CSV table of C-alpha atoms in Angstrom, one decimal:
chain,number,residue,atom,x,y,z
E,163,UNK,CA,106.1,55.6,93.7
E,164,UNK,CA,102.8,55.1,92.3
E,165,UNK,CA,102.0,52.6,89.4
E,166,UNK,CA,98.9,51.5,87.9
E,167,UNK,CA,98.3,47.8,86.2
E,168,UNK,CA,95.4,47.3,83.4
E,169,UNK,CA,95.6,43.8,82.5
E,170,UNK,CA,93.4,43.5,79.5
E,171,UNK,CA,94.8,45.7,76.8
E,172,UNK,CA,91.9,44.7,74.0
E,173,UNK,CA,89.1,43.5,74.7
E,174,UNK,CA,86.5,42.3,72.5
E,175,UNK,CA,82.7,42.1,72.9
E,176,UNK,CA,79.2,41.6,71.4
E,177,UNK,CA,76.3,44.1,72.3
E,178,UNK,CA,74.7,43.0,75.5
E,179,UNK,CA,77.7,41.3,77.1
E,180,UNK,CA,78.6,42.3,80.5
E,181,UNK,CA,82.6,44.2,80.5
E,182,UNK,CA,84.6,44.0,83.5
E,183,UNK,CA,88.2,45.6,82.9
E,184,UNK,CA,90.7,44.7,85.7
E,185,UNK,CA,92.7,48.0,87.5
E,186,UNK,CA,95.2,47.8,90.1
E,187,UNK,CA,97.3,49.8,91.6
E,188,UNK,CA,100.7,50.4,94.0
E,189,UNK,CA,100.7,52.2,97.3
E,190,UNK,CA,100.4,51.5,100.4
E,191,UNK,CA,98.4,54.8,101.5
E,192,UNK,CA,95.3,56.8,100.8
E,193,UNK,CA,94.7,56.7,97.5
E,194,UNK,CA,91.9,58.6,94.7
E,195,UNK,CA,90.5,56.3,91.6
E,196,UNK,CA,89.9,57.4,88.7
E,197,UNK,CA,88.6,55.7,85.5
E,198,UNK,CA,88.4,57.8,81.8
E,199,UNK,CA,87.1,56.9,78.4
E,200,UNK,CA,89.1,58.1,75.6
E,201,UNK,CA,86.3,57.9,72.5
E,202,UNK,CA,87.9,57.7,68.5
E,203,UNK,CA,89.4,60.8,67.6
E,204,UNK,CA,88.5,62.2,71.2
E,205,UNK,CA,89.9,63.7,74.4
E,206,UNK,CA,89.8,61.9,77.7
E,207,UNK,CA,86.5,61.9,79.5
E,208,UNK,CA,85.8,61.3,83.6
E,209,UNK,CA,83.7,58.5,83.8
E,210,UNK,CA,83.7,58.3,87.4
E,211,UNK,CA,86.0,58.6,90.6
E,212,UNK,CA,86.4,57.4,94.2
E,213,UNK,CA,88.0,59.2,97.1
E,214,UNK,CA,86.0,58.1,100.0
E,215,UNK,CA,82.8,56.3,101.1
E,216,UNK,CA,81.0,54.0,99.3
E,217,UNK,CA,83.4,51.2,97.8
E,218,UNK,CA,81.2,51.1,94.7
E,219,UNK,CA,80.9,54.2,92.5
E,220,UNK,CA,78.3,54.8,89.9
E,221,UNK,CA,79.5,56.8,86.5
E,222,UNK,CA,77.8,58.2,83.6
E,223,UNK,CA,76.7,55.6,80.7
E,224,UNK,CA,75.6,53.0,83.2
E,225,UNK,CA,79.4,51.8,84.2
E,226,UNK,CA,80.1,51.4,87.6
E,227,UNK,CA,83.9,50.3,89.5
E,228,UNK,CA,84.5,48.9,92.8
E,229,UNK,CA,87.3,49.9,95.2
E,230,UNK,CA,88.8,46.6,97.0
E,231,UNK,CA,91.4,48.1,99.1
E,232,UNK,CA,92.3,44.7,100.6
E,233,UNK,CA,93.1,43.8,96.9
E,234,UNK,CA,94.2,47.5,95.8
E,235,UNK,CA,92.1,47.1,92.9
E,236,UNK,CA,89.2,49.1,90.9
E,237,UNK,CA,87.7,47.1,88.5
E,238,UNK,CA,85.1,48.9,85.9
E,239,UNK,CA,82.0,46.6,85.0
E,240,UNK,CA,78.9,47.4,83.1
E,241,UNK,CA,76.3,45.0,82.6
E,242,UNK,CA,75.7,45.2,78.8
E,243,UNK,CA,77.7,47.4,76.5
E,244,UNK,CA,76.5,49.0,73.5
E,245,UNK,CA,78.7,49.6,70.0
E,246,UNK,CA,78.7,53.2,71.1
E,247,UNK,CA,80.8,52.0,74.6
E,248,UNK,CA,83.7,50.9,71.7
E,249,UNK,CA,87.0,53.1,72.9
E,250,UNK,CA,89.9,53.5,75.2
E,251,UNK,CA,89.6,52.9,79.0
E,252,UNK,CA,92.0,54.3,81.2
E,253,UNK,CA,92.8,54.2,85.3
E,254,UNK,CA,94.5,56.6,87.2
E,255,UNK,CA,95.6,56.7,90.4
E,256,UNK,CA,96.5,59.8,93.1
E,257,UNK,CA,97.7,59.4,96.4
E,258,UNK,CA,96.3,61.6,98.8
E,259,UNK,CA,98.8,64.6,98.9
E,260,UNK,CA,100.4,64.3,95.9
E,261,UNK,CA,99.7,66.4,93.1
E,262,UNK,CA,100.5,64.0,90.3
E,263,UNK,CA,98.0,61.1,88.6
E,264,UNK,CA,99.3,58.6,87.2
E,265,UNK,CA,97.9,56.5,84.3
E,266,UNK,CA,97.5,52.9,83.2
E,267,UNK,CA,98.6,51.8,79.8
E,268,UNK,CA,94.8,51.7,78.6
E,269,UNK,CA,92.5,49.1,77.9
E,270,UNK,CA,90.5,49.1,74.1
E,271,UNK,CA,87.2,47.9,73.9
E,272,UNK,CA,85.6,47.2,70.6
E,273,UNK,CA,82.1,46.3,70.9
E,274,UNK,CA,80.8,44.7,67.7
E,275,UNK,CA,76.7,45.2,66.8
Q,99,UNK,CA,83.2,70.4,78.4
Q,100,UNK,CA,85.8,72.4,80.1
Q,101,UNK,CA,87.2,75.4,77.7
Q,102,UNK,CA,90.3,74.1,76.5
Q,103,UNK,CA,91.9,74.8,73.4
Q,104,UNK,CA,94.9,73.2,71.8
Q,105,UNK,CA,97.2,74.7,69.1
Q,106,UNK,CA,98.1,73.2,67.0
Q,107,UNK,CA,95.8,70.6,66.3
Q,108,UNK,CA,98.5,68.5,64.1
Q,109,UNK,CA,101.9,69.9,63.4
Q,110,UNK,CA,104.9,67.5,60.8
Q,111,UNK,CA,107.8,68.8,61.2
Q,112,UNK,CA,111.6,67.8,61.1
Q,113,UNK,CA,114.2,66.4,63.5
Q,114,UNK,CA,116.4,69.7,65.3
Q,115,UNK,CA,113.6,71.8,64.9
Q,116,UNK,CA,112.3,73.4,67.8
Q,117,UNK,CA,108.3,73.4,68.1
Q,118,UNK,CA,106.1,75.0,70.9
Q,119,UNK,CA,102.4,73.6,71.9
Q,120,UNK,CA,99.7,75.9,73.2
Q,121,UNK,CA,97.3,75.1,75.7
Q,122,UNK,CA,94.6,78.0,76.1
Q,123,UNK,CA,91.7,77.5,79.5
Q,124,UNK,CA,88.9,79.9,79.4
Q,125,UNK,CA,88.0,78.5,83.2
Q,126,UNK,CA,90.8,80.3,85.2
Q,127,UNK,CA,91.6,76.9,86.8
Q,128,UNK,CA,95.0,77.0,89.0
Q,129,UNK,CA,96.3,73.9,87.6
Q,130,UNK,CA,98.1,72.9,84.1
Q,131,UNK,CA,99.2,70.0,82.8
Q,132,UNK,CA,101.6,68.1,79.5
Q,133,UNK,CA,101.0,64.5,78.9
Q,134,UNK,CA,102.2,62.5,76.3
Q,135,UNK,CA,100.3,59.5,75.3
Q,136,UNK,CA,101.8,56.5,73.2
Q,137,UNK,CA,100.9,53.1,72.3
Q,138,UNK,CA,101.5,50.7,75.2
Q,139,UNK,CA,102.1,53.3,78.2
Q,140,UNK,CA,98.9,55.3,78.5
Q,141,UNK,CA,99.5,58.9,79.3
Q,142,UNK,CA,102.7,60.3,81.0
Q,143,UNK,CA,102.9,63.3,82.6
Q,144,UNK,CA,106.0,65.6,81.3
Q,145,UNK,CA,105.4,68.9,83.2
Q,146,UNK,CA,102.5,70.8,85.0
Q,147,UNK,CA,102.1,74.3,86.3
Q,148,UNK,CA,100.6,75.2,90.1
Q,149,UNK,CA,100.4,78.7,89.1
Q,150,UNK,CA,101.9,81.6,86.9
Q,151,UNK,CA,105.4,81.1,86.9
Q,152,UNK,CA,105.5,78.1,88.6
Q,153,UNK,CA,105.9,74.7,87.2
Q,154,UNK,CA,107.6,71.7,88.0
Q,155,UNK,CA,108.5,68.0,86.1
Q,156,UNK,CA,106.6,65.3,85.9
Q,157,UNK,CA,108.2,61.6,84.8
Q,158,UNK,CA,109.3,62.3,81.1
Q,159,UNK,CA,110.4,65.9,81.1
Q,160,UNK,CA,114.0,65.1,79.5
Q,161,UNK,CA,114.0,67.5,76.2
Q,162,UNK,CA,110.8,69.2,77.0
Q,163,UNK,CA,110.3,72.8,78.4
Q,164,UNK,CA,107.1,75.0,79.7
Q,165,UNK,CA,106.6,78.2,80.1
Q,166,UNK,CA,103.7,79.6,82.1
Q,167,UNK,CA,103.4,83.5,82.1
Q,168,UNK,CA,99.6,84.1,82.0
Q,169,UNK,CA,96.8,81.9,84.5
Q,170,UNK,CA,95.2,80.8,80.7
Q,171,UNK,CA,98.3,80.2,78.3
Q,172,UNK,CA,100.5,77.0,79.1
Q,173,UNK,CA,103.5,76.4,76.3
Q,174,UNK,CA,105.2,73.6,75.8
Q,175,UNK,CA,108.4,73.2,73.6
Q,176,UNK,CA,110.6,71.1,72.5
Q,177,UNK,CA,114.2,73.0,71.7
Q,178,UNK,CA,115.7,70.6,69.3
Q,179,UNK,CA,112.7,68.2,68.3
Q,180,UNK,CA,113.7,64.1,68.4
Q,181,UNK,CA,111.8,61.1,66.1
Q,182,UNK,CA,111.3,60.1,69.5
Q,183,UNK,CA,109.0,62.7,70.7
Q,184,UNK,CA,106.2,61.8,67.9
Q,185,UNK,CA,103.4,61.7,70.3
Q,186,UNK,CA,99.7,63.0,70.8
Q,187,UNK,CA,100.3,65.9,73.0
Q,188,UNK,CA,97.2,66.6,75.5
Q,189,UNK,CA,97.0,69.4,78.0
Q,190,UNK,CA,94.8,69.3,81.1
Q,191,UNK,CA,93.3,71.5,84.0
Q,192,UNK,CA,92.1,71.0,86.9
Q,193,UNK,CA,90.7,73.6,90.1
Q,194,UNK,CA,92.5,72.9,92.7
Q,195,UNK,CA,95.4,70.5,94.2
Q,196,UNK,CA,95.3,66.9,95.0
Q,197,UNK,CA,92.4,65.5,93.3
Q,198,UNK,CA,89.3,66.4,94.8
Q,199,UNK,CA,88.5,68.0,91.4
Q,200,UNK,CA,89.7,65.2,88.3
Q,201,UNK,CA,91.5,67.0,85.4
Q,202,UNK,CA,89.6,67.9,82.1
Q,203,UNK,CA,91.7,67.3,78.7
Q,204,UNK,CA,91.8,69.4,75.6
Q,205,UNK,CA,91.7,67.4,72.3
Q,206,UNK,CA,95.2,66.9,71.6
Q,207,UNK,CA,98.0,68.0,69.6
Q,208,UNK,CA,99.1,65.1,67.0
Q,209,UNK,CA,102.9,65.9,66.8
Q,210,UNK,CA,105.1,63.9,63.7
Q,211,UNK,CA,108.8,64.3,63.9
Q,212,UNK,CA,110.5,63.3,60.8
């Protein structure tokens, strides 16, 4: 079965710091990555994906993830966050075939001005 | 966004009452989807749809059913509602299978069982 691991479950910055939120996953084949922001009082929103290609994947907003497949792991990083990046992160996972995505627990950011 | 509409928006109610969720797409997607998110484990799947009269569970379905009769409408209800199914309720679509096309999200139900 799949499972997905987000190791930071709040994290706290200042405008201008550089985020990197941790995301690793179980199973051992082909897999799709997903990452989705979760705004205050919002729905969940794609922020980017990976199924194939280039290990590192540009999103909206200026984040970006890398797949490590060695390492089964796709952190998110942006270089500097703004007050407005301040909500709920989330990973998925999908293995290739399977219909189902599965979630991580969620990371919060709060990003103080 | 994707059209989406979830009805309720916020529903109280009390324990051994049964209470359906609607999930409405306006983009004639193929694919529906329940989740359940709570504190602490992110969003669990409790049943999707492939098609119109086709569903199947997903990893918390226990107490939950869903009824699927028309491409756009996707119920869920709970028959005998349980303090333990207080949750924000979110349906999702998506085009096709596998996931070459991510899901979209509707805003969420906010469900309190008393």
């Amino acid at each position: 079965a799949q499972s997905v691991s987000q190791h930071n479950h709040h994290v706290i910055l200042s405008e201008a710091a550089s985020l990197e939120l941790g995301c690793n996953y179980s199973y051992g084949g082909t897999v799709n990555l997903f990452w989705y922001v979760q705004y205050p009082g919002q729905h969940l929103q794609l922020l980017l994906k990976y199924f194939s290609g280039d290990p590192l994947v540009k999103g909206i907003k200026g984040f970006e993830a890398e797949f490590i497949k060695s390492k089964f792991s796709f952190n998110l990083r942006k270089p500097s966050v703004q007050w407005s990046d301040t909500a709920e992160y989330f990973c998925a996972v999908n293995a290739r075939g399977f219909q189902k995505l599965v979630f991580g627990t969620g990371t919060r950011l709060l990003v103080s001005p | 966004d994707a059209g989406i509409t979830q009805s309720p928006r916020h529903k109280v109610t009390e324990t051994g009452t049964p209470v359906t969720l609607r999930c409405h797409q306006t983009e004639n997607h193929r694919y529906m989807y329940w989740y359940r998110q709570d504190p602490g484990h992110g969003l669990r799947l409790i049943h999707y749809s492939y098609g119109v009269k086709d569903t199947d569970k997903g990893e918390v379905s226990d107490g939950y059913s869903v009824s699927r009769s028309k491409t756009e409408d996707f119920l869920l209800t709970l028959e005998s509602a349980t303090s333990s199914q207080t949750s924000v309720y979110f349906c999702a679509i998506s085009e096709t299978q596998g996931a070459d096309q991510p899901q979209h999200f509707g805003d969420g139900t906010r469900l309190s069982i008393l």
